[in-house]
PDB file of C-alpha atoms in Angstrom:
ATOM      1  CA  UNK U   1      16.386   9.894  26.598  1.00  0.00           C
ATOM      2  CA  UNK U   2      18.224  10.436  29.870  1.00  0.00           C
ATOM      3  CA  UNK U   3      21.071  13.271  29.990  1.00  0.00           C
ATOM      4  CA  UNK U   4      23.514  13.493  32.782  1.00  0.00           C
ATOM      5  CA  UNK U   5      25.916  16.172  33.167  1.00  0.00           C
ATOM      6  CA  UNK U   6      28.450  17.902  36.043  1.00  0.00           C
ATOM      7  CA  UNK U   7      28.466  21.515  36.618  1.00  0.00           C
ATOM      8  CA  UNK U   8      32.004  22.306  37.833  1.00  0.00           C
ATOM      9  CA  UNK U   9      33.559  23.953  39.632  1.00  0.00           C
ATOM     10  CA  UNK U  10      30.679  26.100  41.179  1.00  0.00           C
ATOM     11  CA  UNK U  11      31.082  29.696  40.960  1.00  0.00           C
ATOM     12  CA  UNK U  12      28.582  32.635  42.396  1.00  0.00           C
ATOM     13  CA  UNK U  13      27.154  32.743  39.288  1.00  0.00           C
ATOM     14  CA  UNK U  14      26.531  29.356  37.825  1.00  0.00           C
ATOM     15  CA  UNK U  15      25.752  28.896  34.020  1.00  0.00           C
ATOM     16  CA  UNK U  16      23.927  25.584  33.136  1.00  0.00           C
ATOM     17  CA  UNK U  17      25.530  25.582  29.249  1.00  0.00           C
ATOM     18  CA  UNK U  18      28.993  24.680  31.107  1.00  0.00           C
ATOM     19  CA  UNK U  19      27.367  21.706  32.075  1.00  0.00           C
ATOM     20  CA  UNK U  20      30.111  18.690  30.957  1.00  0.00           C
ATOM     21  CA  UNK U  21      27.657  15.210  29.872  1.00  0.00           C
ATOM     22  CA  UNK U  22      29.439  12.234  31.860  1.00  0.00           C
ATOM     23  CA  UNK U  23      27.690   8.432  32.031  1.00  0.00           C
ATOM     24  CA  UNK U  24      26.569   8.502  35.397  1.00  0.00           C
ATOM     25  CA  UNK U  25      26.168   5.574  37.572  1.00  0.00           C
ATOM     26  CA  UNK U  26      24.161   5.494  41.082  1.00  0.00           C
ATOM     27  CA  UNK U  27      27.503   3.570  42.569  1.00  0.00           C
ATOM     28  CA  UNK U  28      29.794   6.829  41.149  1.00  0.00           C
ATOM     29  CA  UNK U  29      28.698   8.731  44.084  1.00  0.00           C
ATOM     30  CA  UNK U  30      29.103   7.931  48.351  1.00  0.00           C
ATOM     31  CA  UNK U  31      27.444   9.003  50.777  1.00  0.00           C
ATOM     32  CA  UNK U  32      29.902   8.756  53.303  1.00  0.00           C
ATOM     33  CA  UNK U  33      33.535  11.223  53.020  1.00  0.00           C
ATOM     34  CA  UNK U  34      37.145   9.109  52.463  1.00  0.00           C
ATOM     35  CA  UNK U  35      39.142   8.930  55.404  1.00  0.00           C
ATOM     36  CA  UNK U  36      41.655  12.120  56.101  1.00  0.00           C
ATOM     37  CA  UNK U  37      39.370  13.947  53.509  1.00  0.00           C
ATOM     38  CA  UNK U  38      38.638  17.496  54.071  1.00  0.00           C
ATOM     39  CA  UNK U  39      36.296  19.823  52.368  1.00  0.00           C
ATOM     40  CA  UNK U  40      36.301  23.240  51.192  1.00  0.00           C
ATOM     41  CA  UNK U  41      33.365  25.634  50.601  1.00  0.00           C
ATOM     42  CA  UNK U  42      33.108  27.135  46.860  1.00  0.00           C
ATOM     43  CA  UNK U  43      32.139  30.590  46.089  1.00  0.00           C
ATOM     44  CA  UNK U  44      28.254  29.042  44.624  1.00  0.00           C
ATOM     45  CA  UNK U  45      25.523  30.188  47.489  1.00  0.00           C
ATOM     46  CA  UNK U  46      24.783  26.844  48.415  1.00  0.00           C
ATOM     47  CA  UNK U  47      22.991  28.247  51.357  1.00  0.00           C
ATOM     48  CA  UNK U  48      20.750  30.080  49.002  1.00  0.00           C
ATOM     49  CA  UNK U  49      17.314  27.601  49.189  1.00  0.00           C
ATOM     50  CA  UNK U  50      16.394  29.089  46.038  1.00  0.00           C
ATOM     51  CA  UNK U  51      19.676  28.195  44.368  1.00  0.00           C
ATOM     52  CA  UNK U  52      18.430  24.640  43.222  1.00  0.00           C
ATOM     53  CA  UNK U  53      15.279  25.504  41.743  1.00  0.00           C
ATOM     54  CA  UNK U  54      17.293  28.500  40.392  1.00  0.00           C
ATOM     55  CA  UNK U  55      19.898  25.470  38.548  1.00  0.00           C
ATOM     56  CA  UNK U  56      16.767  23.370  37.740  1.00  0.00           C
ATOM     57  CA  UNK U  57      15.311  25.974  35.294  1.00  0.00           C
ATOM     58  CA  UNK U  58      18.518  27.075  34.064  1.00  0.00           C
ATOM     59  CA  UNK U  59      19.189  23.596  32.729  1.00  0.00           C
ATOM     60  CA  UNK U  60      15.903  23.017  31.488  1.00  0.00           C
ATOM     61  CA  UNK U  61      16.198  26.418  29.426  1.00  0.00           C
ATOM     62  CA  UNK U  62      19.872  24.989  28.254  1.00  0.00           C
ATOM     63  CA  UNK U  63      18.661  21.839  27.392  1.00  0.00           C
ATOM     64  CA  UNK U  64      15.336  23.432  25.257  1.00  0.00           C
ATOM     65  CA  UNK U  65      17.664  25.544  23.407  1.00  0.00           C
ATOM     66  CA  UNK U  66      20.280  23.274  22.752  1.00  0.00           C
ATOM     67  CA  UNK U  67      19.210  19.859  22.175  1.00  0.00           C
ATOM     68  CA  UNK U  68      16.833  17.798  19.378  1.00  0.00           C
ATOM     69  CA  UNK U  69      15.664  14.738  18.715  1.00  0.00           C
ATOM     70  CA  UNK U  70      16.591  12.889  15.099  1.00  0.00           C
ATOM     71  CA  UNK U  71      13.523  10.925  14.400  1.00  0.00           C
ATOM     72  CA  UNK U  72      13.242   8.640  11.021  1.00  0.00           C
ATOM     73  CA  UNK U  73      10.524  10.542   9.269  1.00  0.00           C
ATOM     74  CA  UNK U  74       8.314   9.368   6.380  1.00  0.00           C
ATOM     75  CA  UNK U  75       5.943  12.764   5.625  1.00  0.00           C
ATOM     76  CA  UNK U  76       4.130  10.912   2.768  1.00  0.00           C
ATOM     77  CA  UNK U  77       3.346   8.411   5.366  1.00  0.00           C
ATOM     78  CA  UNK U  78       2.927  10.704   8.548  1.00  0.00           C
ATOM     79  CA  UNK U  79       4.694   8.481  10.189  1.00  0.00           C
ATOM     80  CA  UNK U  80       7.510   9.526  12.685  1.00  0.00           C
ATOM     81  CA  UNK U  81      10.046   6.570  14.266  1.00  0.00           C
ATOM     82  CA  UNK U  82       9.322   5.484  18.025  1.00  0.00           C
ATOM     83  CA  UNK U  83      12.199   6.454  20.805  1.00  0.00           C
ATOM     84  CA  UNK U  84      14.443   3.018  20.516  1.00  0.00           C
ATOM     85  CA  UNK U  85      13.013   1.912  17.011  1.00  0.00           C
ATOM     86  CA  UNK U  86      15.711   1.143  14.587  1.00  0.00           C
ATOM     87  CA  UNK U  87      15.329   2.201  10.562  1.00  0.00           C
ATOM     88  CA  UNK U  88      15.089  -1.388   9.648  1.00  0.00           C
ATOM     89  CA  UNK U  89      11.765  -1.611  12.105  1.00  0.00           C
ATOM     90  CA  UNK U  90      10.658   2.111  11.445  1.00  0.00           C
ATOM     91  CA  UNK U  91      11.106   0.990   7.694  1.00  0.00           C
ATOM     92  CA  UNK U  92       8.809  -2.270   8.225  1.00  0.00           C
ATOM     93  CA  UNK U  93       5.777  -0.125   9.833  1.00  0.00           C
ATOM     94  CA  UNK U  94       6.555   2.419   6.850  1.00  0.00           C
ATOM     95  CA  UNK U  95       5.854  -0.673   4.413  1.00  0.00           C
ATOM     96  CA  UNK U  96       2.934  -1.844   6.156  1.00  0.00           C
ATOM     97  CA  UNK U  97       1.064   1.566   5.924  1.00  0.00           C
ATOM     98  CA  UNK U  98       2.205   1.760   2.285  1.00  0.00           C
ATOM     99  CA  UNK U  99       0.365  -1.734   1.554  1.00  0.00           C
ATOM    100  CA  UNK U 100      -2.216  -0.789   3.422  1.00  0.00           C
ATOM    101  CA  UNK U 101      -2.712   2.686   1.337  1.00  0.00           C
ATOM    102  CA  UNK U 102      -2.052   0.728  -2.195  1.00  0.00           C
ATOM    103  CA  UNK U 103      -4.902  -1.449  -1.120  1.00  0.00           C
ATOM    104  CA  UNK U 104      -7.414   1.438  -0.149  1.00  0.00           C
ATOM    105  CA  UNK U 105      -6.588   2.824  -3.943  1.00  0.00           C
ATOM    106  CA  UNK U 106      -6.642  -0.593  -5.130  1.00  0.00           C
ATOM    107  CA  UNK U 107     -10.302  -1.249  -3.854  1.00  0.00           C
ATOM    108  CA  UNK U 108     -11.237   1.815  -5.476  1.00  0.00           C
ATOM    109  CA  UNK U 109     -10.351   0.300  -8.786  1.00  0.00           C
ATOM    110  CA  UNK U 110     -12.890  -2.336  -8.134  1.00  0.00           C
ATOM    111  CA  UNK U 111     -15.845   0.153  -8.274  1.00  0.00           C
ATOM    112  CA  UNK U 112     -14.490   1.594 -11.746  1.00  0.00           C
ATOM    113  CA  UNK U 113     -13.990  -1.988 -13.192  1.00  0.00           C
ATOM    114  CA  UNK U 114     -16.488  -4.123 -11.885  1.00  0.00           C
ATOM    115  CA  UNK U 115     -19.797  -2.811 -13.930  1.00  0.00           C
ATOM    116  CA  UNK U 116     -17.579  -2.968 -16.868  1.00  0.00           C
ATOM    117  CA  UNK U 117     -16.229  -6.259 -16.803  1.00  0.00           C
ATOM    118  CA  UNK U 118     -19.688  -7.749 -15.574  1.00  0.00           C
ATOM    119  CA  UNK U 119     -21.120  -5.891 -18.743  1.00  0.00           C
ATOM    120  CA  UNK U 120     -19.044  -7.369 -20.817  1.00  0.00           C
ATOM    121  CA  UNK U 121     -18.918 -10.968 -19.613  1.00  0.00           C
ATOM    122  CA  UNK U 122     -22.823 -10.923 -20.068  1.00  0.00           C
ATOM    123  CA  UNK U 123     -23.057  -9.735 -23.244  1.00  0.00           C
ATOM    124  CA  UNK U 124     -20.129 -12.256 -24.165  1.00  0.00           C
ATOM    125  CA  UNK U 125     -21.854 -14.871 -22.529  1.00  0.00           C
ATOM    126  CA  UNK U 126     -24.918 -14.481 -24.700  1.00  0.00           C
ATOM    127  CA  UNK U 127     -22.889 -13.904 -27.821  1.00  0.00           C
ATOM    128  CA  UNK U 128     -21.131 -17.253 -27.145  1.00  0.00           C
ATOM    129  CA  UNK U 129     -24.927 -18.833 -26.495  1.00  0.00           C
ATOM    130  CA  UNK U 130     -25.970 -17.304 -30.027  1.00  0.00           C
ATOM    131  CA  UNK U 131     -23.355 -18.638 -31.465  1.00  0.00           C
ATOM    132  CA  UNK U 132     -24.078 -22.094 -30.273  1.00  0.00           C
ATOM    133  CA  UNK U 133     -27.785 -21.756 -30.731  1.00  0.00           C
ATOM    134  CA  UNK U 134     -26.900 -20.397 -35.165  1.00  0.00           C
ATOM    135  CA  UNK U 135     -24.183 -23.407 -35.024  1.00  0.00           C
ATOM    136  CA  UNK U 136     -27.486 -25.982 -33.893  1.00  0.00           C
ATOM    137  CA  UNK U 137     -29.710 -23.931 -36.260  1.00  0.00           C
ATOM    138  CA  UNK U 138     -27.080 -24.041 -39.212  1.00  0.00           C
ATOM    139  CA  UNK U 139     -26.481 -27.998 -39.186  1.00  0.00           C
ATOM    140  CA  UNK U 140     -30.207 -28.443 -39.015  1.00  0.00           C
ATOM    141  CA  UNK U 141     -29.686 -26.741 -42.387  1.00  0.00           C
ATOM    142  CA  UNK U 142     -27.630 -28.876 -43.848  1.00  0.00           C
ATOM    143  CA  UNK U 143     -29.687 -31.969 -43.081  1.00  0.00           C
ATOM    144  CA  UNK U 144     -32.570 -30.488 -44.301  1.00  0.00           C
ATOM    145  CA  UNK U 145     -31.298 -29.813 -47.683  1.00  0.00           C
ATOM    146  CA  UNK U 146     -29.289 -33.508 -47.940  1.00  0.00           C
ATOM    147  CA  UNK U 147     -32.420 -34.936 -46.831  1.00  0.00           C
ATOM    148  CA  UNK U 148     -35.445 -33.010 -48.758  1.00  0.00           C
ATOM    149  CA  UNK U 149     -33.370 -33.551 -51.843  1.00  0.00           C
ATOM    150  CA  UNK U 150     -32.896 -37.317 -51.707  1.00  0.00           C
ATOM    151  CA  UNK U 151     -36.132 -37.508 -50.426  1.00  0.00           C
ATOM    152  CA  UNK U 152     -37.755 -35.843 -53.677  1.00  0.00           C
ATOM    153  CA  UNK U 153     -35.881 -38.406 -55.235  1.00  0.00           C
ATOM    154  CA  UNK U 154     -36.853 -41.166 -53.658  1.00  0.00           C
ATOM    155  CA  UNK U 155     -40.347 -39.939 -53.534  1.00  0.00           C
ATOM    156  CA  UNK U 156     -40.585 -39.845 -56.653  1.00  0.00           C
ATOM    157  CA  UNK U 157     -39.858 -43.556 -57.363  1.00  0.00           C
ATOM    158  CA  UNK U 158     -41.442 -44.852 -54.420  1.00  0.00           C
ATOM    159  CA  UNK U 159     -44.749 -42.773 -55.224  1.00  0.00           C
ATOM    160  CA  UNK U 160     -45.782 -44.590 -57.794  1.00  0.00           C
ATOM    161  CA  UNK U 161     -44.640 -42.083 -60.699  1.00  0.00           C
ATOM    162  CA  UNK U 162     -43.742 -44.564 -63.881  1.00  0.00           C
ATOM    163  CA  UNK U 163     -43.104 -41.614 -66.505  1.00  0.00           C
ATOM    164  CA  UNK U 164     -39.573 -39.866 -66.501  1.00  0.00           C
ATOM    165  CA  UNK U 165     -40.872 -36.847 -66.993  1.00  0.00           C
ATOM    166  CA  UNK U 166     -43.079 -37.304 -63.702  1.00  0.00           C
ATOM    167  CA  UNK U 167     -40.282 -38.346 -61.763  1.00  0.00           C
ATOM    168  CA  UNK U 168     -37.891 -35.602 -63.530  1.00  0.00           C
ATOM    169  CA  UNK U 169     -40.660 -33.119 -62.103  1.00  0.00           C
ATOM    170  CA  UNK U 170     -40.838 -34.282 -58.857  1.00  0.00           C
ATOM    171  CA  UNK U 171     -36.668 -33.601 -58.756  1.00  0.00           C
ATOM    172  CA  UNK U 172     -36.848 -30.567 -60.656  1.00  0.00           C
ATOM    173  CA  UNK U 173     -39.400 -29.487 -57.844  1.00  0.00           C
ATOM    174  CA  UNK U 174     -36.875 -30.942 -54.827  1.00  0.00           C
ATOM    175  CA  UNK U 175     -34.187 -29.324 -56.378  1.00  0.00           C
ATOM    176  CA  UNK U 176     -35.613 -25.964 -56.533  1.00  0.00           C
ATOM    177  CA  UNK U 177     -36.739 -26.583 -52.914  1.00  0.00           C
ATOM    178  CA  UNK U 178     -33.352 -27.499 -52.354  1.00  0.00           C
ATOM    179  CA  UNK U 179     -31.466 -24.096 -53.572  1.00  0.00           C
ATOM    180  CA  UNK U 180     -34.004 -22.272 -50.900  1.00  0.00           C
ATOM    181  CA  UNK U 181     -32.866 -24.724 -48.152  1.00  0.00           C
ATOM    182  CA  UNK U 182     -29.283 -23.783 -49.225  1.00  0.00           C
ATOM    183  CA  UNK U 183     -29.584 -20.511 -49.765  1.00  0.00           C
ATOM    184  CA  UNK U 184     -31.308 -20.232 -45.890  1.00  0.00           C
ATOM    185  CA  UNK U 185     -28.119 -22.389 -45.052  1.00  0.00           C
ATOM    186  CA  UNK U 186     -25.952 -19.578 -46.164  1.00  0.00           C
ATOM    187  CA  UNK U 187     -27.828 -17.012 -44.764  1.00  0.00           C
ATOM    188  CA  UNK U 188     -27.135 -19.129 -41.226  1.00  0.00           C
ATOM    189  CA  UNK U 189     -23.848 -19.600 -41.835  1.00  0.00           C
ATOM    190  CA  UNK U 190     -23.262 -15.504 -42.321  1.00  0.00           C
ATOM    191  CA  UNK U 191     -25.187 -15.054 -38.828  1.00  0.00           C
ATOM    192  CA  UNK U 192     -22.789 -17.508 -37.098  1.00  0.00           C
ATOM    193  CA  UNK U 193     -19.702 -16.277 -38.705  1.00  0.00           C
ATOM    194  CA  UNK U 194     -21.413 -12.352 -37.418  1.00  0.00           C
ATOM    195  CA  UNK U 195     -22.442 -14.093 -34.040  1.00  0.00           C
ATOM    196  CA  UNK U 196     -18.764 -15.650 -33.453  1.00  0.00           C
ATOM    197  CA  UNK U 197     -17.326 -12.336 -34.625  1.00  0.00           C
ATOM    198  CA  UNK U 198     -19.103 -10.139 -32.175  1.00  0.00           C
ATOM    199  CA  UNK U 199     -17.855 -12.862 -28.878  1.00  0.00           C
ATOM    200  CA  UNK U 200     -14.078 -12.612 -30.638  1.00  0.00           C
ATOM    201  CA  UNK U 201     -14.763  -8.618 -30.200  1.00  0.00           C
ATOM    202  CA  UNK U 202     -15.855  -9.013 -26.539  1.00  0.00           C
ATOM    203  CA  UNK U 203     -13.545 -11.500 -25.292  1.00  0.00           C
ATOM    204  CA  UNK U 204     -11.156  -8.221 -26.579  1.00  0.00           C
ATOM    205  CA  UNK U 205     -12.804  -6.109 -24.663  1.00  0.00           C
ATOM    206  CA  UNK U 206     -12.296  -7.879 -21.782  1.00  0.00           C
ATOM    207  CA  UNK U 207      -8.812  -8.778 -22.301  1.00  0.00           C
ATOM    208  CA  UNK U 208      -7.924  -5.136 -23.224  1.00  0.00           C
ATOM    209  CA  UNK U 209     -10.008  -3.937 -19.755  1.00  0.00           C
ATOM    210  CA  UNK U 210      -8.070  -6.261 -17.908  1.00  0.00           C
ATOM    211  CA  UNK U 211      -4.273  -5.353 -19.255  1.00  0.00           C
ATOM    212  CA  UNK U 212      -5.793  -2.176 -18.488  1.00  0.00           C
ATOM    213  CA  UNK U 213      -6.636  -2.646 -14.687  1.00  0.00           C
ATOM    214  CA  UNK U 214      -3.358  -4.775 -14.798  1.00  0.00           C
ATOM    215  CA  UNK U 215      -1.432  -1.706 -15.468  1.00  0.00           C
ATOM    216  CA  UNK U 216      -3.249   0.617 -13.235  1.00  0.00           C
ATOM    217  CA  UNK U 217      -2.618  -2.124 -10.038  1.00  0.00           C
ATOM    218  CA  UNK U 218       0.964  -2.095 -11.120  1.00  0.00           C
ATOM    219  CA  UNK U 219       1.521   1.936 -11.097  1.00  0.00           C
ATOM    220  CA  UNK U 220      -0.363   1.808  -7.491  1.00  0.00           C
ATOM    221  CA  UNK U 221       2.275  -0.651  -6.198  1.00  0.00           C
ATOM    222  CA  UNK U 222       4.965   0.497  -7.655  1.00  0.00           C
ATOM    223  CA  UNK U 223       4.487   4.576  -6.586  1.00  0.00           C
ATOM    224  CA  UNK U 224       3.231   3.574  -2.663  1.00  0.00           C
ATOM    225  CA  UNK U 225       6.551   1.148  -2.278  1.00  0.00           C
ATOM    226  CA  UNK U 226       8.688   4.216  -3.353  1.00  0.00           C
ATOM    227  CA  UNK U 227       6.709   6.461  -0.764  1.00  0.00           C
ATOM    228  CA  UNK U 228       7.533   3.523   1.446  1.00  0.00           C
ATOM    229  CA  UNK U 229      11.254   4.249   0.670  1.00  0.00           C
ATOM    230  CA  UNK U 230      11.252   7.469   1.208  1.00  0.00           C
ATOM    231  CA  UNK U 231      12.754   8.174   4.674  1.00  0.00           C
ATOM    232  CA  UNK U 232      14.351  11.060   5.767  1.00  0.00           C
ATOM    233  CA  UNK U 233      15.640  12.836   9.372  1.00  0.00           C
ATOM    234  CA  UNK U 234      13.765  15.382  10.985  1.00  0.00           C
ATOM    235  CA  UNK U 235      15.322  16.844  14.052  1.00  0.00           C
ATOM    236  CA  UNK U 236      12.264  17.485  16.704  1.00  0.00           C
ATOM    237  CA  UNK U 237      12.888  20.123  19.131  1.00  0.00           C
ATOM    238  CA  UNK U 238      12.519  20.201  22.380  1.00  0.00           C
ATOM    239  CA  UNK U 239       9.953  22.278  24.487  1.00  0.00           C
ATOM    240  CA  UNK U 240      10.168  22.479  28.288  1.00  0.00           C
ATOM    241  CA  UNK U 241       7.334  20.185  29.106  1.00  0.00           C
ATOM    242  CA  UNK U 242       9.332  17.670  27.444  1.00  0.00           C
ATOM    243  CA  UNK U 243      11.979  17.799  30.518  1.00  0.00           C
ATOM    244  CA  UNK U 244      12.051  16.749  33.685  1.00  0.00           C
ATOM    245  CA  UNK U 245      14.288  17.026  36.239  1.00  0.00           C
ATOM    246  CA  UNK U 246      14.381  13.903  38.114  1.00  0.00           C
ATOM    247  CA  UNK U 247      17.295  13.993  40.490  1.00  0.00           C
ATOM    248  CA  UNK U 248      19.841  17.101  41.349  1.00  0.00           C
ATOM    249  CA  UNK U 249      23.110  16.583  43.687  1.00  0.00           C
ATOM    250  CA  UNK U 250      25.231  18.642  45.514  1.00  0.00           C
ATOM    251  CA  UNK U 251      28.514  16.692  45.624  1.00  0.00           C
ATOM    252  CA  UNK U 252      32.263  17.061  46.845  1.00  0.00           C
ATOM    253  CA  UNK U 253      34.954  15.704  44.244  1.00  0.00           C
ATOM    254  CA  UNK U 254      37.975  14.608  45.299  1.00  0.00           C
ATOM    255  CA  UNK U 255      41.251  17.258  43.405  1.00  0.00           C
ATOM    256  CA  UNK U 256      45.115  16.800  44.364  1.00  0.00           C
TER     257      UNK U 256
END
């Protein structure tokens, strides 16, 4: 930031905090004097050789004491504005360290969810094979017992039996055969309807673990956008290595 100031009129004793801030140009001043222009010496010791250096630290001191710097400010962030950077362009770095952040916690996440989702999709990947494997099992059942029991049947005819009460036997037999086949049919059926409960359960699981994470992502994004938001103005001080003198004049302005 460049300040430019006049110190008039000079006096033997010249205080820097008089100094009046004017827009100074290089063309504002001339070298050479205006025709029928004549000059008059102030009371200032401008034969003094330690009078400039004198002014120099004077206005240094002033300008440490007096001025600041307002710099756009995000402390969650620790992040201050650039000199010349507007708030919309402070505001876009301030969201770009704020995604960056919700990502780092987001990644996090991944540790705390990852054994327990891959967990769970195993196990629910062998409940769904069991469940396919008692399905297999259980319709193997049911031909078994349509089967044996015509086959007794028919086994009995074909076989050669002549005598009712032979081939009554021979179904009698099937048919008691038969109940066992059914009742192992059942029992199959209660292991699938067990086996298909237990991947309903885990397919839970995993839907409850991921509205979970869900919700966790979403509170992460939501509180790092309002840190985002959060900008304030800090006035920053001045110390004296922070100014430098970079051109003093002695100059002669023109009065009525």
């Amino acid at each position: 930031e460049e300040y430019e100031a006049v110190i008039f009129p000079l006096s033997d004793h010249i205080d820097p905090s008089t100094a009046i801030a004017v827009d100074y140009d290089d063309r504002d001043l001339r070298a050479d004097a205006p025709p029928n222009c004549r000059y008059r010496l102030g009371d200032a010791p401008i034969k003094d050789k330690t009078l400039f250096p004198k002014i120099e630290r004077g206005l240094i001191d002033y300008l440490v004491r007096s001025r600041s710097i307002d710099l756009n400010t995000n402390k969650q962030l620790k992040l201050f504005s650039r000199p010349g950077e507007s708030v919309e362009q402070f505001g876009q770095r301030c969201y770009a360290a704020a995604d960056a952040a919700a990502d780092a916690d987001i990644a996090k996440l991944r540790d705390k969810y990852q054994t327990k989702v891959q967990r769970l999709q195993s196990q629910l990947a062998a409940a769904e094979d069991r469940v396919e494997v008692i399905s297999q099992e259980r319709k193997g059942r049911r031909n078994e017992e349509i089967f044996s029991t015509a086959g007794s049947i028919l086994g009995g005819l074909l076989g050669g039996r002549r005598s009712r009460g032979g081939i009554l036997g021979k179904v009698i037999s099937g048919a008691g055969g038969a109940a066992g086949r059914r009742s192992r049919s059942a029992t199959a059926g209660k292991r699938q309807d067990a086996a298909e409960n237990r991947a309903s359960s885990l397919r839970d699981q995993i839907e409850d673990l991921e509205a979970e994470l869900t919700n966790e992502v979403t509170e992460i994004d939501a509180k790092w956008m309002a840190i985002a938001k959060d900008i304030t103005t800090t006035p920053i001080p001045l110390e004296r290595t922070d100014v430098k003198v970079t051109q003093l004049a002695l100059v002669w302005i023109p009065v009525p």
